[in-house]
Coordinates of C-alpha atoms in Angstrom, one line a residue:
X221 CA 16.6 -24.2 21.2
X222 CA 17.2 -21.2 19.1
X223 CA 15.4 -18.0 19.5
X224 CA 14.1 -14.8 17.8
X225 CA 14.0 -11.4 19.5
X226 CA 12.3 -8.1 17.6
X227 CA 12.4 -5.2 19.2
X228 CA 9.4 -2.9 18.8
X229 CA 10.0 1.0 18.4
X230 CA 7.1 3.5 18.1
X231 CA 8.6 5.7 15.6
X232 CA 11.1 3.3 13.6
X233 CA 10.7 -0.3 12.0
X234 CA 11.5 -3.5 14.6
X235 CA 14.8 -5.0 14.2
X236 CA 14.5 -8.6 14.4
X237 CA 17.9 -10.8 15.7
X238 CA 18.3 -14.5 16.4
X239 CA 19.7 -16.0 18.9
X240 CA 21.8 -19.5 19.0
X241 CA 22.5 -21.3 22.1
X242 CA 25.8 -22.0 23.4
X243 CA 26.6 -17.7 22.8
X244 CA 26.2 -15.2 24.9
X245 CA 24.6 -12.0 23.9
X246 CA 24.7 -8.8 25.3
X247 CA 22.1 -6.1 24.9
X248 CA 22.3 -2.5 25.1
X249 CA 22.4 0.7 23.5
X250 CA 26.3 0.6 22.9
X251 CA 27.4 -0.6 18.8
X252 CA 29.3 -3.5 20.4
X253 CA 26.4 -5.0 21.9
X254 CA 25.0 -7.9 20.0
X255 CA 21.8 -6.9 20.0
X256 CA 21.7 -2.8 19.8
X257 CA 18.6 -1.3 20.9
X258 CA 18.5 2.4 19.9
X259 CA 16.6 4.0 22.4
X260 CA 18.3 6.5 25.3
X261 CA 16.2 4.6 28.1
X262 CA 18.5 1.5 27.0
X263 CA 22.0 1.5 28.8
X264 CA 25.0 0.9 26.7
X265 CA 25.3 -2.6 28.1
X266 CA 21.9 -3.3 29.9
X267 CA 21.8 -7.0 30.2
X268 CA 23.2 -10.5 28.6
X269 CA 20.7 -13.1 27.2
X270 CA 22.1 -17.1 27.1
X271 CA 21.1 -19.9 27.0
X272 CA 22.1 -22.9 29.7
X273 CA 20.7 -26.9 29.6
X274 CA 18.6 -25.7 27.1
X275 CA 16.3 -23.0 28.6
X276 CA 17.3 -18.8 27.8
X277 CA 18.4 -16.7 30.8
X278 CA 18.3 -13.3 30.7
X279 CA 21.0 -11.3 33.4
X280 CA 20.4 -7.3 33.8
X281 CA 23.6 -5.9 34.2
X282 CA 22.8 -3.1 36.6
X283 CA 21.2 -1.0 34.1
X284 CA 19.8 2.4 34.8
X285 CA 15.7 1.4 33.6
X286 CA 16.0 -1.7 34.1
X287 CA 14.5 -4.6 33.0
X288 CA 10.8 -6.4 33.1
X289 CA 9.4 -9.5 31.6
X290 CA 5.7 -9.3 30.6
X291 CA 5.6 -6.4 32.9
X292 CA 7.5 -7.7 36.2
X293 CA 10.1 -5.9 37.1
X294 CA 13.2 -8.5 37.2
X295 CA 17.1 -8.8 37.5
X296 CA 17.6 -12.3 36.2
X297 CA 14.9 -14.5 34.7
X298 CA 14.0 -17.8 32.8
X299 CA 12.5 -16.8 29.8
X300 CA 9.2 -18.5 28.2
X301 CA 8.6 -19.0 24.4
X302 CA 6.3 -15.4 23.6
X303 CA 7.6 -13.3 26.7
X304 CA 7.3 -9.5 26.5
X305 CA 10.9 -8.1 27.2
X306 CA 11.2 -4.4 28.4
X307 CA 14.7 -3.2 28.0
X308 CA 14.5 0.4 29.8
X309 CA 11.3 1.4 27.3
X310 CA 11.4 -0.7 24.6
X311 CA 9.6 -4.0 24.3
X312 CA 11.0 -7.6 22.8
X313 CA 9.2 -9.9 21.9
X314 CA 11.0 -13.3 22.8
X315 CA 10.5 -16.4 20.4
X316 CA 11.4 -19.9 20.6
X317 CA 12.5 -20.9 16.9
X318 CA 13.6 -24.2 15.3
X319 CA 16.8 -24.1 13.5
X320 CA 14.6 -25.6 10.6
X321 CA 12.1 -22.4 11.4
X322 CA 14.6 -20.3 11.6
X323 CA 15.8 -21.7 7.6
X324 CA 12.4 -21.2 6.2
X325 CA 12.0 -17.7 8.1
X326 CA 15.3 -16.6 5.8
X327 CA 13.9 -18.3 3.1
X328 CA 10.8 -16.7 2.8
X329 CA 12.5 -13.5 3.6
X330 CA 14.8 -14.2 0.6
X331 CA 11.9 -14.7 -1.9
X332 CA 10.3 -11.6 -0.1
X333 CA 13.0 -9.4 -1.3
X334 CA 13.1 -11.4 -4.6
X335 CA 9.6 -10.3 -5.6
X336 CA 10.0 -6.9 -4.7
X337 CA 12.7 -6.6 -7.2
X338 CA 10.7 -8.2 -9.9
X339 CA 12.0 -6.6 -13.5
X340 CA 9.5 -3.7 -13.9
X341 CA 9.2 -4.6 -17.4
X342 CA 6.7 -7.5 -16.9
X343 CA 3.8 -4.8 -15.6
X344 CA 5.2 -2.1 -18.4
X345 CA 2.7 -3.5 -21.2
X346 CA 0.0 -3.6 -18.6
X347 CA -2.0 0.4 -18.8
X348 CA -0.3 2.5 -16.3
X349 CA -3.2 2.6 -13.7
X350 CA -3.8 -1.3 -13.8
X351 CA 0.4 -1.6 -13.0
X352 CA 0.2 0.9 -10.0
X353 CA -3.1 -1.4 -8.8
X354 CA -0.9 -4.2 -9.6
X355 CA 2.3 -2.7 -7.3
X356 CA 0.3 -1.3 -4.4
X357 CA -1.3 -5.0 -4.3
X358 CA 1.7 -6.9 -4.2
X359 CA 2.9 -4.4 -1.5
X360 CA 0.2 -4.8 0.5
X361 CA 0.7 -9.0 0.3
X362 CA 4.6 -9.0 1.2
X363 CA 4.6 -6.5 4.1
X364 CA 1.1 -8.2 5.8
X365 CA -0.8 -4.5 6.2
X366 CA -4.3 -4.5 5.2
X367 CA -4.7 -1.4 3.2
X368 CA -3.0 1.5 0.8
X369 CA -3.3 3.4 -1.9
X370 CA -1.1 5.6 -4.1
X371 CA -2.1 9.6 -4.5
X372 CA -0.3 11.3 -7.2
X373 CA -0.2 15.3 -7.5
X374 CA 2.9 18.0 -7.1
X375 CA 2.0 19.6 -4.1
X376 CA -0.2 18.1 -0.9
X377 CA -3.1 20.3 -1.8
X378 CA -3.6 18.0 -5.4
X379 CA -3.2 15.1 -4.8
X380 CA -5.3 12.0 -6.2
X381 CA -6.1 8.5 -5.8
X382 CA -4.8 6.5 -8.5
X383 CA -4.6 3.1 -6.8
X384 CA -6.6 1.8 -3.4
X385 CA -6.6 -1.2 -1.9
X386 CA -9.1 -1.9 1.4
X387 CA -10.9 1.5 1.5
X388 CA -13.5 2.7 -0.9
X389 CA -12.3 5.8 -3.5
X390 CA -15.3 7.2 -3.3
X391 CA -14.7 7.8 0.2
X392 CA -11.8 9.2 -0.1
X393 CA -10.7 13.3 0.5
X394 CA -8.1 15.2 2.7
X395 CA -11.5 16.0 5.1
X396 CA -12.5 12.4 5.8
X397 CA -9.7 10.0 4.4
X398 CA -9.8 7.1 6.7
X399 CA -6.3 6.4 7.0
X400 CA -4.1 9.0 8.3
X401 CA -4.3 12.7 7.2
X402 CA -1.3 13.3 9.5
X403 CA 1.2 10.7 8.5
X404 CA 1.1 11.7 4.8
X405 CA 1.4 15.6 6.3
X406 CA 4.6 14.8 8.1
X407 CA 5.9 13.0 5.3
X408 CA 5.5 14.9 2.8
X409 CA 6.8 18.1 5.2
X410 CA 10.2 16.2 5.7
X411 CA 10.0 14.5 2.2
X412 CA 10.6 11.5 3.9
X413 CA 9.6 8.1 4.7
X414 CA 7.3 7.9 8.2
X415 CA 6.8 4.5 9.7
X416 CA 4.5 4.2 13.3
X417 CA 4.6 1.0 14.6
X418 CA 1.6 1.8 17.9
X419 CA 0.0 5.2 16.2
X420 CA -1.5 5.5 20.0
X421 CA 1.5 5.9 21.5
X422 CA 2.9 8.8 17.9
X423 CA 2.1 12.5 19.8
X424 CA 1.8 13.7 16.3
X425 CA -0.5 10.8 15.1
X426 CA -2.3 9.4 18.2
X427 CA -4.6 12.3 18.2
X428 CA -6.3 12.4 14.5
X429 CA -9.6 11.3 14.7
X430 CA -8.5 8.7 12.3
X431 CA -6.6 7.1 13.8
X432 CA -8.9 6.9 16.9
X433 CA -11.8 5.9 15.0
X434 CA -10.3 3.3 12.9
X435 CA -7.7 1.9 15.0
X436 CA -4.9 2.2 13.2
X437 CA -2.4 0.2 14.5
X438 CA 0.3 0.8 12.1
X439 CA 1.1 2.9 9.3
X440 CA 4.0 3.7 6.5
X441 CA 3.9 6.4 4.3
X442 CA 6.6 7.0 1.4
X443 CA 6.8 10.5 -0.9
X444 CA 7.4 10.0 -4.5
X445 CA 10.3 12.5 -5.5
X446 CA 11.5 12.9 -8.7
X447 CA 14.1 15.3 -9.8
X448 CA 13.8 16.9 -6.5
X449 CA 9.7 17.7 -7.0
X450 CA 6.9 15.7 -5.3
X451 CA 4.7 13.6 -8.2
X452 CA 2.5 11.5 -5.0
X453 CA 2.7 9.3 -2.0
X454 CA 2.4 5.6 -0.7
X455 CA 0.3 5.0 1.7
X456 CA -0.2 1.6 3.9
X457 CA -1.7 0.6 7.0
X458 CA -2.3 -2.3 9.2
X459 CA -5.6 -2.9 11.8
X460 CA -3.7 -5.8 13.4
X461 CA -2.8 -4.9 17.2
X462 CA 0.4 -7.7 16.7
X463 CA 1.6 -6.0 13.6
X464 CA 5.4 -5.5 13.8
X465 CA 6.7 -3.7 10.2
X466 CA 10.3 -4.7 10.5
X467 CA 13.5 -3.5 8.5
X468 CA 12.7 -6.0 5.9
X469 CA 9.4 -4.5 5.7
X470 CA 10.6 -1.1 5.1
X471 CA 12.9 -2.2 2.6
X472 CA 10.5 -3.3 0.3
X473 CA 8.6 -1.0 1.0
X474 CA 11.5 1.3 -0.9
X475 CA 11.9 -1.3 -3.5
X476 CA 8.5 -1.1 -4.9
X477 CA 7.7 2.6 -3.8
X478 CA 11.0 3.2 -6.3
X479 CA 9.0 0.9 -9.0
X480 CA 5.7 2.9 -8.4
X481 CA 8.0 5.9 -8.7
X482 CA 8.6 5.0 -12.2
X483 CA 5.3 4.1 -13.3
X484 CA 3.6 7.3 -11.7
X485 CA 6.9 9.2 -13.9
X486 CA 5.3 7.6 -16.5
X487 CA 1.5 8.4 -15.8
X488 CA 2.8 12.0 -15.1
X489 CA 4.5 12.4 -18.7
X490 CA 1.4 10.9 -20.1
X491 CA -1.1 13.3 -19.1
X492 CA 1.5 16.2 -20.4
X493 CA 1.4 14.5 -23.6
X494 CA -2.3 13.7 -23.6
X495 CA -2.9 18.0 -22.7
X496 CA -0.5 19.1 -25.4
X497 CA -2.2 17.3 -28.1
X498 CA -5.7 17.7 -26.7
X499 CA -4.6 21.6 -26.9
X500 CA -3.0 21.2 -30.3
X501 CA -4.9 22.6 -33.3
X502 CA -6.1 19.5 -35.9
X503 CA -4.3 21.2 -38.8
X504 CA -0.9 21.0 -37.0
X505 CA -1.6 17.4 -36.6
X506 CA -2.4 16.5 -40.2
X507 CA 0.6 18.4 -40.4
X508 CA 2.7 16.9 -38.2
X509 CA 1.5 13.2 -39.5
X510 CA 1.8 14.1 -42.9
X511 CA 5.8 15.3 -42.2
X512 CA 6.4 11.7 -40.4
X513 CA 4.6 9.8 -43.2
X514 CA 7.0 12.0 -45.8
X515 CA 10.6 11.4 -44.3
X516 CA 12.6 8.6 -45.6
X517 CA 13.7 5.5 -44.0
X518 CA 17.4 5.3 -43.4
X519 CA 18.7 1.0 -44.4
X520 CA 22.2 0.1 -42.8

């Protein structure tokens, strides 16, 4: 029987692979390695994975961390559908998969991808706010976390909530945010994407009293640059212990960060707009209107 295997960093999405019987795999650090883990405890070739009269084996090839199944230490083993592989540090989780499962897992994947790249156009007529409620929503439904919201601002110290989903805005400031204060710190530092996938086991995350009181068990937090300058930040987070956010995951989380990107561009130009005529005398409007209502219409 087929099988999936997704291995779970701490600082870095899961990479899922899938394995068919009648191959042999090997697993290792090296880029020849069928499935490449990317940790330093991994060797370069660490150990083969095949499967024999229908049940997996999995062969450590005299690696330097070895290798444990559901935390045994072993040097050959028969696996079990939901094992807990530890290649050197970095866990596996080991699943038996039909090949008709394994159709509707790329399937629904496919249409994953699909409506994350939905036209932008269809929320443009929507108000500005309701489309980035609209976004962070459909965000939350195809990656499987639980909450989010989008801030918008040019520097950390301004920043706003525009769109929450799963926490109260009233609650919300940068001295008792629920989610974490950190994550959206060391993103917006690096002005880059931070994904945790077990925030108790991030140095920089685990200790935020956040984090701790809330039990945050993964996070994903995306700046919003434009032209070079920060305009806000994604934010989304998961309570669910099992939560693995993959490659796919992060991928759409990119797509539709790049579509709330647009909208808050929008929402941003907007509220110049809206402060240049709120601070524009009423006789230069008349003005202004009256010119517009005075120039001619050009037929070709």
């Amino acid at each position: 029987m087929p099988a999936r295997i997704t291995a779970c960093y701490t600082d870095e999405p899961a990479k899922e692979s899938f394995l068919f019987e009648n191959s042999q795999y090997r697993v290792g650090r090296s880029e020849g390695c069928d499935v490449i883990l990317n940790h330093p405890s991994v060797s370069r070739e660490h150990a083969t994975l095949n499967a024999r009269e229908g049940a997996w084996q999995l062969h450590d090839k005299l690696s330097v961390n070895g290798l444990k199944v559901n935390g045994r230490e072993v040097s050959d083993s028969i696996l079990s559908a939901n094992d807990i592989i530890t290649v050197g540090e970095v866990d596996c989780i080991f699943e038996l998969k039909s090949e008709n499962q394994i159709r509707a897992i790329n399937a629904h994947n496919q249409w994953r991808i699909e409506q994350s790249r939905k036209s932008y156009s269809k929320v443009a007529e929507q108000s500005l706010i309701h489309a980035l409620d609209e976004q962070l929503f459909s965000l939350l439904n195809l990656t499987g976390t639980q909450r989010g919201l989008v801030m918008l601002g040019h520097n950390p110290q301004e920043l706003s909530v525009c769109a929450v989903k799963g926490m109260t805005q009233q609650d919300f400031n940068h001295r008792s945010f629920e989610g974490s204060v950190g994550a959206m710190q060391k993103a917006l530092q690096h002005s880059s994407p931070i994904i945790a996938m077990d925030t108790s086991l991030d140095k920089h995350l685990a200790a935020r009293e956040s984090i701790q009181r809330k039990k945050i068990a993964a996070l994903a937090c995306i700046p919003l640059i434009s032209d070079n300058k920060l305009i806000g930040v994604v934010y989304v987070d998961s309570h669910e212990a099992n939560k693995v956010l993959t490659e796919l995951d992060l991928e759409i989380l990119n797509l539709i960060a790049k579509q709330i990107k647009i909208n808050s561009e929008a929402i941003v130009l907007q509220n110049k707009i809206s402060a240049i005529l709120e601070n524009m005398p009423d006789k230069v409007l008349a003005e202004e209107q009256l010119l517009k209502m005075q120039v001619p219409i050009a037929i070709h």
